[in-house]
Amino acid sequence: MYAIERCDDLHKLQKLKVLSFGCGPCTDLFAIDELHKKGLLSYHKLEYHGIDYSKNVWQAIHKDIKNF
């Protein structure tokens, strides 16, 4: 969350596109969501694409994340 907060240009974007390499359990997605809830990010649309070499390890968790 701290690293995202430090990127001032992200705060103003209406459409946020994220490509996460090595996303694992998508902790960056949860950080972005929390910053949005706190009003520190003001996007109206978020596109998130996560890529992970060990996708089979995270498959069940990614399914749960999509459901949330």
Coordinates of N, CA and C in Angstrom, one line a residue:
M1 N 0.8 -1.2 0.0 CA 0.0 0.0 0.0 C 0.9 1.2 0.0
Y2 N 2.0 1.2 0.8 CA 2.8 2.4 0.8 C 3.4 2.8 -0.5
A3 N 3.8 1.8 -1.3 CA 4.4 2.1 -2.6 C 3.4 2.7 -3.5
I4 N 2.1 2.2 -3.5 CA 1.1 2.7 -4.4 C 0.7 4.1 -3.9
E5 N 0.7 4.4 -2.6 CA 0.4 5.7 -2.1 C 1.4 6.8 -2.6
R6 N 2.6 6.3 -2.7 CA 3.7 7.2 -3.1 C 3.6 7.7 -4.6
C7 N 2.8 7.0 -5.4 CA 2.7 7.3 -6.8 C 1.6 8.3 -7.0
D8 N 1.9 9.6 -6.9 CA 0.9 10.6 -6.9 C 0.0 10.6 -8.2
D9 N 0.6 10.3 -9.3 CA -0.2 10.3 -10.6 C -1.3 9.3 -10.6
L10 N -1.2 8.2 -9.8 CA -2.3 7.2 -9.7 C -3.5 7.7 -9.1
H11 N -3.4 8.7 -8.2 CA -4.5 9.2 -7.4 C -5.6 9.8 -8.2
K12 N -5.2 10.3 -9.4 CA -6.1 11.1 -10.2 C -6.8 10.3 -11.3
L13 N -6.3 9.1 -11.6 CA -6.8 8.3 -12.7 C -8.2 7.9 -12.5
Q14 N -9.0 8.0 -13.6 CA -10.4 7.5 -13.6 C -10.5 6.0 -14.0
K15 N -9.5 5.6 -14.8 CA -9.5 4.2 -15.2 C -8.1 3.7 -14.8
L16 N -8.0 2.7 -14.0 CA -6.7 2.2 -13.5 C -6.5 0.8 -14.1
K17 N -5.4 0.6 -14.9 CA -5.1 -0.7 -15.5 C -3.8 -1.2 -14.8
V18 N -3.9 -2.4 -14.3 CA -2.8 -3.0 -13.6 C -2.4 -4.4 -14.2
L19 N -1.1 -4.6 -14.5 CA -0.6 -5.8 -14.9 C 0.4 -6.3 -13.9
S20 N 0.1 -7.3 -13.2 CA 0.9 -7.8 -12.0 C 1.7 -9.1 -12.4
F21 N 3.0 -9.0 -12.5 CA 3.8 -10.2 -12.7 C 4.2 -10.8 -11.4
G22 N 4.0 -12.1 -11.3 CA 4.2 -12.8 -10.0 C 3.2 -12.4 -9.0
C23 N 1.9 -12.4 -9.4 CA 0.9 -11.8 -8.5 C 0.6 -12.7 -7.3
G24 N 0.8 -14.0 -7.4 CA 0.6 -14.8 -6.2 C -0.8 -14.7 -5.8
P25 N -1.1 -14.3 -4.5 CA -2.4 -14.2 -4.0 C -3.0 -12.8 -4.2
C26 N -2.4 -12.1 -5.1 CA -3.0 -10.7 -5.5 C -3.0 -9.7 -4.4
T27 N -1.9 -9.7 -3.6 CA -1.9 -8.7 -2.5 C -1.9 -7.3 -3.0
D28 N -1.4 -7.0 -4.2 CA -1.4 -5.7 -4.7 C -2.9 -5.3 -5.1
L29 N -3.7 -6.2 -5.5 CA -5.1 -5.9 -5.8 C -5.8 -5.5 -4.5
F30 N -5.5 -6.2 -3.4 CA -6.2 -5.9 -2.2 C -5.7 -4.6 -1.6
A31 N -4.5 -4.2 -1.9 CA -3.9 -2.9 -1.5 C -4.6 -1.8 -2.3
I32 N -4.8 -2.0 -3.5 CA -5.5 -1.0 -4.4 C -6.9 -0.9 -3.9
D33 N -7.6 -2.0 -3.7 CA -9.0 -1.9 -3.2 C -9.1 -1.1 -1.9
E34 N -8.2 -1.4 -1.0 CA -8.2 -0.7 0.3 C -8.0 0.8 0.2
L35 N -7.0 1.2 -0.7 CA -6.8 2.6 -0.9 C -8.0 3.3 -1.6
H36 N -8.7 2.5 -2.4 CA -9.9 3.1 -3.0 C -11.0 3.3 -2.0
K37 N -11.1 2.3 -1.1 CA -12.1 2.4 0.0 C -11.8 3.6 0.9
K38 N -10.5 3.9 1.1 CA -10.1 5.0 2.0 C -10.2 6.4 1.2
G39 N -10.5 6.3 -0.1 CA -10.5 7.6 -0.9 C -9.2 8.1 -1.4
L40 N -8.2 7.3 -1.2 CA -6.8 7.7 -1.7 C -6.6 7.4 -3.2
L41 N -7.4 6.6 -3.8 CA -7.5 6.3 -5.2 C -8.9 6.6 -5.6
S42 N -9.1 7.3 -6.8 CA -10.4 7.7 -7.1 C -10.9 7.1 -8.5
Y43 N -10.3 6.0 -8.9 CA -10.7 5.4 -10.1 C -12.2 5.0 -10.1
H44 N -12.8 5.0 -11.3 CA -14.1 4.5 -11.5 C -14.2 3.1 -12.1
K45 N -13.1 2.8 -12.8 CA -12.9 1.5 -13.4 C -11.5 0.9 -13.1
L46 N -11.5 -0.4 -12.8 CA -10.2 -1.0 -12.5 C -10.1 -2.3 -13.4
E47 N -9.0 -2.4 -14.1 CA -8.7 -3.6 -14.9 C -7.5 -4.2 -14.3
Y48 N -7.6 -5.4 -13.8 CA -6.5 -6.1 -13.1 C -6.2 -7.4 -13.8
H49 N -5.0 -7.6 -14.2 CA -4.5 -8.8 -14.8 C -3.3 -9.3 -14.1
G50 N -3.4 -10.5 -13.5 CA -2.3 -11.1 -12.8 C -1.7 -12.3 -13.5
I51 N -0.4 -12.3 -13.5 CA 0.3 -13.4 -14.1 C 1.3 -14.0 -13.1
D52 N 1.2 -15.4 -13.0 CA 2.1 -16.0 -12.0 C 2.6 -17.3 -12.6
Y53 N 3.8 -17.6 -12.5 CA 4.4 -18.8 -13.0 C 3.8 -20.1 -12.4
S54 N 3.5 -19.9 -11.1 CA 2.9 -21.0 -10.3 C 1.4 -20.9 -10.3
K55 N 0.7 -20.7 -11.4 CA -0.7 -20.5 -11.5 C -1.5 -21.6 -10.8
N56 N -1.1 -22.8 -10.9 CA -1.8 -24.0 -10.4 C -1.8 -23.9 -8.8
V57 N -0.8 -23.3 -8.2 CA -0.8 -23.2 -6.8 C -1.8 -22.2 -6.3
W58 N -2.1 -21.1 -7.1 CA -3.0 -20.1 -6.7 C -4.4 -20.2 -7.3
Q59 N -4.6 -21.2 -8.1 CA -5.8 -21.3 -8.9 C -7.1 -21.2 -8.0
A60 N -7.2 -21.9 -6.9 CA -8.3 -21.9 -6.0 C -8.5 -20.5 -5.4
I61 N -7.4 -19.9 -5.0 CA -7.5 -18.6 -4.4 C -7.9 -17.5 -5.4
H62 N -7.4 -17.6 -6.6 CA -7.8 -16.7 -7.7 C -9.3 -16.8 -8.0
K63 N -9.9 -18.0 -7.9 CA -11.3 -18.2 -8.1 C -12.1 -17.5 -7.0
D64 N -11.6 -17.7 -5.8 CA -12.3 -17.0 -4.6 C -12.3 -15.5 -4.8
I65 N -11.1 -15.0 -5.2 CA -11.0 -13.5 -5.4 C -12.0 -13.0 -6.4
K66 N -12.1 -13.7 -7.5 CA -13.1 -13.3 -8.6 C -14.5 -13.3 -8.0
N67 N -14.8 -14.3 -7.2 CA -16.1 -14.3 -6.6 C -16.4 -13.2 -5.7
F68 N -15.4 -12.7 -5.0 CA -15.5 -11.5 -4.1 C -15.7 -10.3 -4.9

